[in-house]
Short mmCIF file of C-alpha atoms and ligand atoms in Angstrom, two decimals:
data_model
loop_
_atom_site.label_atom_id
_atom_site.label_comp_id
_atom_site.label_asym_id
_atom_site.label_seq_id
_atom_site.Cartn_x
_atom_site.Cartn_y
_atom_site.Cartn_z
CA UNK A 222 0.00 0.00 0.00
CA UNK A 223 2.97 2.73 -0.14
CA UNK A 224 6.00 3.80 -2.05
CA UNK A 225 9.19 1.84 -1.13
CA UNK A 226 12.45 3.78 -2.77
CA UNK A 227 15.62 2.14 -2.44
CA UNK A 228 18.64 4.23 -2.51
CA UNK A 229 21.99 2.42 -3.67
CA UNK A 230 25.29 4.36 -3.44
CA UNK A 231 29.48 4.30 -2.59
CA UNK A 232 29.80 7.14 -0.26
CA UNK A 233 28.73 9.38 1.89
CA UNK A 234 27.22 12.12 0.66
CA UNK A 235 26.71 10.99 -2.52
CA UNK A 236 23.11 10.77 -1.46
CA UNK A 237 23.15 14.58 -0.85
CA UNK A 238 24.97 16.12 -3.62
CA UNK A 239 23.31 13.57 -5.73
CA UNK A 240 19.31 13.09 -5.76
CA UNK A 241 18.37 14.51 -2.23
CA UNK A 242 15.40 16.66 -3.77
CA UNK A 243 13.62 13.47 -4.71
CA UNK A 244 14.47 11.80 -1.69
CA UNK A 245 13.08 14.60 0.03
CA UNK A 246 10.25 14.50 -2.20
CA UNK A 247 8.96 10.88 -1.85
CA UNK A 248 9.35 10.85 1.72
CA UNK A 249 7.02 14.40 2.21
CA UNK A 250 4.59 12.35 0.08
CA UNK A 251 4.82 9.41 2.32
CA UNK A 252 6.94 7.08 0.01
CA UNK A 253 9.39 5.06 2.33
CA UNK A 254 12.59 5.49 1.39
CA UNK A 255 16.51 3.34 2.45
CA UNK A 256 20.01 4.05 1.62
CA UNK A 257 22.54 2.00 1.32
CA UNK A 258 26.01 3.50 1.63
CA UNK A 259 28.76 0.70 0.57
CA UNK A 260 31.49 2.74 2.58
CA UNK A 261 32.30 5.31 5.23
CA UNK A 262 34.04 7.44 2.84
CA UNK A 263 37.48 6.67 4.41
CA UNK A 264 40.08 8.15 1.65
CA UNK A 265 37.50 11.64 1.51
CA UNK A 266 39.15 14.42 2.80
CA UNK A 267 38.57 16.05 6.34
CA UNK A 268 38.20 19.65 6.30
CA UNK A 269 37.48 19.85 9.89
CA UNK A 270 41.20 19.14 10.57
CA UNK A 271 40.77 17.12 13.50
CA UNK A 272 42.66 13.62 14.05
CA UNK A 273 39.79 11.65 14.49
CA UNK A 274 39.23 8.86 11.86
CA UNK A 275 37.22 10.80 8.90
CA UNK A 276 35.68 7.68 7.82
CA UNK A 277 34.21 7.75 11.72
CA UNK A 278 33.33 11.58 11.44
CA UNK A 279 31.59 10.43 8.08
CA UNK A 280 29.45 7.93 9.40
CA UNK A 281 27.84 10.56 12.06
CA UNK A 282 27.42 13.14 8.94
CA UNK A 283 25.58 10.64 7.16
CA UNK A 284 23.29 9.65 9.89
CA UNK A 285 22.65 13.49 10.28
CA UNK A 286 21.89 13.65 6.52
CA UNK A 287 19.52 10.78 6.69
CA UNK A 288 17.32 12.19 9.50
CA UNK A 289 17.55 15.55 7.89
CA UNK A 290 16.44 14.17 4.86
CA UNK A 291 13.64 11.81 6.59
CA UNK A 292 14.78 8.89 5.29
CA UNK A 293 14.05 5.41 7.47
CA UNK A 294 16.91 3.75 7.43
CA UNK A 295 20.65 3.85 6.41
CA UNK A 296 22.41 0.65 5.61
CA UNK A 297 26.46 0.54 5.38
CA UNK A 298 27.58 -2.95 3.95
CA UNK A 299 30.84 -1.84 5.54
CA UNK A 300 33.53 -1.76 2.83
CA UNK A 301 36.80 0.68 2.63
CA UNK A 302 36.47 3.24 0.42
CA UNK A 303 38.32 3.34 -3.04
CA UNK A 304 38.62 -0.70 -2.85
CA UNK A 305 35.51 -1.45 -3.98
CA UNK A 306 36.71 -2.54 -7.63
CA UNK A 307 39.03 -5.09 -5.85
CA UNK A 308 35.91 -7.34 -3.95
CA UNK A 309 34.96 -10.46 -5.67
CA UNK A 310 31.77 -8.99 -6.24
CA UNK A 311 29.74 -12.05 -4.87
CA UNK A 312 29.76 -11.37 -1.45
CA UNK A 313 28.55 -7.27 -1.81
CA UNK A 314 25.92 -8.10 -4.43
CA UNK A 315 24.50 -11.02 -1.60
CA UNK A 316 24.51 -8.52 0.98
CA UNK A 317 22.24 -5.74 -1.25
CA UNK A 318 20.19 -8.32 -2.20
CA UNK A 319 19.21 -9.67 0.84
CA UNK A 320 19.09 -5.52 1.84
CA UNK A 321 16.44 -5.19 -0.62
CA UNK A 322 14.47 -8.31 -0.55
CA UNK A 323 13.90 -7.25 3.07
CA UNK A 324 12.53 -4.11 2.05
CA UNK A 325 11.06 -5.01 -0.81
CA UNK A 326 11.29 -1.50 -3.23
CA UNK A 327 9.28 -1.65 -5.74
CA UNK A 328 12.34 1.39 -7.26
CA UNK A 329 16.10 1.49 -7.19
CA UNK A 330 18.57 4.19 -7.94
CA UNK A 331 22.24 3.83 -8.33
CA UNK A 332 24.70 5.71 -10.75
CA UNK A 333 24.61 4.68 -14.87
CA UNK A 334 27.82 3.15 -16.01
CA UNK A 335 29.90 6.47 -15.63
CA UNK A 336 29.26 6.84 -12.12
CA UNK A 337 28.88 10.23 -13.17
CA UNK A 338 32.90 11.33 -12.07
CA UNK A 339 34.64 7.89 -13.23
CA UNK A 340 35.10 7.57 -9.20
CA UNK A 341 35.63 3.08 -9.53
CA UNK A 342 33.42 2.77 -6.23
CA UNK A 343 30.46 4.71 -8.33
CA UNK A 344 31.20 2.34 -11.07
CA UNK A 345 31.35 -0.84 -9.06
CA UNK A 346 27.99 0.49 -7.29
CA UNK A 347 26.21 0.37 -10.54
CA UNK A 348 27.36 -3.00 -11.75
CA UNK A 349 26.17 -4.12 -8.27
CA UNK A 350 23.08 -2.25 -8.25
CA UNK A 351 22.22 -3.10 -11.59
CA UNK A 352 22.81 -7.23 -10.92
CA UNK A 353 20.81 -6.97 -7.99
CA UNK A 354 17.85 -5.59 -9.84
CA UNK A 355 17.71 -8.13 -11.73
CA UNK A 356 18.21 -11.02 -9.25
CA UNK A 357 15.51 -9.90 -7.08
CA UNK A 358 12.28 -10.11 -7.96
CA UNK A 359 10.96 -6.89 -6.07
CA UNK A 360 12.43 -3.84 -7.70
CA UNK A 361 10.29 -3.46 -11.06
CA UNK A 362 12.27 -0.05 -12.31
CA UNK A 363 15.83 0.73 -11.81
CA UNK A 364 17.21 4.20 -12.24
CA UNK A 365 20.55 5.89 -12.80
CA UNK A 366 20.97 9.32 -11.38
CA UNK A 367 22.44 11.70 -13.81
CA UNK A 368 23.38 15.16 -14.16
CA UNK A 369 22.79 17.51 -17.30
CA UNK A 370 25.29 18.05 -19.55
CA UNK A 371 25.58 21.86 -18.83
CA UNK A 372 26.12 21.11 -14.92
CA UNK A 373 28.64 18.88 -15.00
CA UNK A 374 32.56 20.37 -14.49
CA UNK A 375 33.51 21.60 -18.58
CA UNK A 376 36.31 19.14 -18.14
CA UNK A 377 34.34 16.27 -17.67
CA UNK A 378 31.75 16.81 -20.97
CA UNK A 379 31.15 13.30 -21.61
CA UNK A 380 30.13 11.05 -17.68
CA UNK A 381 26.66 11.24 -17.95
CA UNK A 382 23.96 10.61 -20.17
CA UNK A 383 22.73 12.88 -23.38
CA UNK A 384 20.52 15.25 -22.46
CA UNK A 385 18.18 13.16 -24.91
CA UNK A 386 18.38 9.86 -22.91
CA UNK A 387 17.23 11.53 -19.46
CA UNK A 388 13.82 10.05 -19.16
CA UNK A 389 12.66 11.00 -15.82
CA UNK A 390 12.42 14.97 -14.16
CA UNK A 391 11.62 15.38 -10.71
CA UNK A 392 10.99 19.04 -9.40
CA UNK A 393 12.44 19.42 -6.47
CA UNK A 394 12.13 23.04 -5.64
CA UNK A 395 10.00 22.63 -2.71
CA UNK A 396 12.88 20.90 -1.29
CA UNK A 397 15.67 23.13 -1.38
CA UNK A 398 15.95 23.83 1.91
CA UNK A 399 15.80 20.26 3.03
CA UNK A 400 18.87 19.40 0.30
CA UNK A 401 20.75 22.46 1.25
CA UNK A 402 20.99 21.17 4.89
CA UNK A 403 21.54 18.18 3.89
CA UNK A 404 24.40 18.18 1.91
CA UNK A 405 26.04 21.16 4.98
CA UNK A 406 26.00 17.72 7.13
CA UNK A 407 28.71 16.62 5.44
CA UNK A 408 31.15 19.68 6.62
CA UNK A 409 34.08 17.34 6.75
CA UNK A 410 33.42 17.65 2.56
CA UNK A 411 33.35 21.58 3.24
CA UNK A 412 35.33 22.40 -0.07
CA UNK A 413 33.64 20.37 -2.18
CA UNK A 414 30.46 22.27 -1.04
CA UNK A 415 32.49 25.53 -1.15
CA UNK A 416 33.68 25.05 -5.18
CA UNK A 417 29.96 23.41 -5.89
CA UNK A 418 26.87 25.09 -4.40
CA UNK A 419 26.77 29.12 -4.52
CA UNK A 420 25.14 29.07 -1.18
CA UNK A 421 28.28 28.41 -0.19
CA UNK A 422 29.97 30.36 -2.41
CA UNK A 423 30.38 27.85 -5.62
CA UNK A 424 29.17 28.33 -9.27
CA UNK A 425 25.90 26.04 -8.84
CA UNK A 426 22.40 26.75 -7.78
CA UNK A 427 20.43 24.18 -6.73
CA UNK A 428 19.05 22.84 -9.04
CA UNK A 429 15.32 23.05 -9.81
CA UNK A 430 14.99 19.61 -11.26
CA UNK A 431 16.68 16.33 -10.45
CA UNK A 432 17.28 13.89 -14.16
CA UNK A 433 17.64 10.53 -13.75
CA UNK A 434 17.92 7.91 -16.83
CA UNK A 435 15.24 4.20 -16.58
CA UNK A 436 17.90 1.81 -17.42
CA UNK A 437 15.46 -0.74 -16.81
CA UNK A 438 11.65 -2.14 -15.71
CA UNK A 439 10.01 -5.26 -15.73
CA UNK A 440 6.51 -3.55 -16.05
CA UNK A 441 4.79 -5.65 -19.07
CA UNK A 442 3.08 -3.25 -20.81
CA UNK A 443 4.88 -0.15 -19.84
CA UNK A 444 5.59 2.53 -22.81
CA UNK A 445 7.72 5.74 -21.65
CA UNK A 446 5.63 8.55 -23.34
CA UNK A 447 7.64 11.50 -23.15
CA UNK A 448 9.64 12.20 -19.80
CA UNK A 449 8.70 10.42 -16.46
CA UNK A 450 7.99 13.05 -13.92
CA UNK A 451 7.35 10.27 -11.36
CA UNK A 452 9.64 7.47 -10.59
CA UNK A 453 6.67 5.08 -10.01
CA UNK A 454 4.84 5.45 -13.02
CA UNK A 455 3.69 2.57 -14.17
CA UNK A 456 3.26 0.87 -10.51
CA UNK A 457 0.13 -0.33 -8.97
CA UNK A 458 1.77 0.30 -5.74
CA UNK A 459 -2.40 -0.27 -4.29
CA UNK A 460 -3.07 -3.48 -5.68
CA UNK A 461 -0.27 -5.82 -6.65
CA UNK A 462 0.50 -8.44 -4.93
CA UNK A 463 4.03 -8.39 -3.23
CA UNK A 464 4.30 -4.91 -3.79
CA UNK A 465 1.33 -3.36 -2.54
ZN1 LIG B 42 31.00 9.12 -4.07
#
């Protein structure tokens, strides 16, 4: 009887500098929405300056971007950052599927193939992510986040999707505020926000629309017509069986 949004990424805060409008979105609208985070963000960078272990400091932002963001539960499978492309990938794609037959999304984000900055955790996420999707029988559309064209850094023109192959646009201005605090959790990331977001003092605005790509469904029946601008279009999320 409700919205179940699965959230499947490598690091912290790539839930809030990523997709955190929609998040915020489906959970004011009373979807139910996880994360999984496959790391603690070990090898980031602590602007805060302090000894303690940043992947520890890391873990406490994220938990403060989850609650700020409403979401009901963070999962961290508990890997080291930037080794992710060295696991047998058995073992990691065992533990997000037994993650999300639990909780039994009837959606999944990850990244697309690009993992939108060529980061190898991003792209081992979405080989995972995408693998699980299709070994589960719950999820019935998987998307990849992506960024336009004209956001993304000029020297990295070509990590996401044509403009063309965006299927799916989610407004998310109501939710500014919620992704700007979000994403200030993450303060040990400070000048990342600094160079990004120009409420910090970056080139960005928030955006007013979140893009994400359907790399795949298992919807019989289900045509795109023109762009998505709702990630379960397509769903009986009041009637089906095992998802409703
Ligand atoms: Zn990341």
């Amino acid at each position: 009887m409700e919205k179940r949004l699965m959230v499947i990424f490598a690091h912290p805060d790539d839930e809030s500098f990523g997709p955190s409008g929609t998040l915020a979105h489906y959970v004011q609208t009373g979807a139910r929405v996880q994360l999984i985070t496959a790391t603690k963000g070990e090898a980031g960078k602590n602007a805060l300056g302090t000894d303690e272990p940043v992947g520890q400091i890391r873990e406490r932002e994220l938990q403060e971007a989850v609650k700020v963001l409403g979401l009901e539960k963070l999962h961290f499978l508990g890997y080291i950052d930037k080794t992710l492309k060295d696991l047998e990938p058995q073992r990691p794609i065992e533990k997000i599927l037994h993650i999300v037959n639990d909780f039994k999304p009837q959606v999944l984000i990850s990244y697309g193939p690009t993992g939108i900055s060529m980061h190898s955790d991003h792209i081992t996420v979405h080989k995972w992510a995408s693998r699980v999707f299709r070994m589960s029988a719950h999820p019935q559309k998987l998307y990849y986040h992506t960024v336009p064209r004209e956001l993304l850094l000029a020297r990295h023109p070509d990590l996401t999707f044509d403009d063309g192959e965006i299927t799916t646009i989610i407004d998310v201005r109501k939710y500014h505020d919620i992704k700007k605090s979000a994403v200030l959790c993450h303060q040990t990331q400070r000048y990342s926000i600094e160079r990004i977001f120009d409420f910090a003092g970056g080139s960005r605005s928030i955006p007013e629309e979140e893009t994400f790509v359907l790399a795949d469904h298992k919807l019989k029946d289900y045509q795109l017509q023109g762009i998505e601008n709702e990630l379960f279009a397509g769903i009986n999320v009041f009637n089906r069986e095992g998802v409703g």
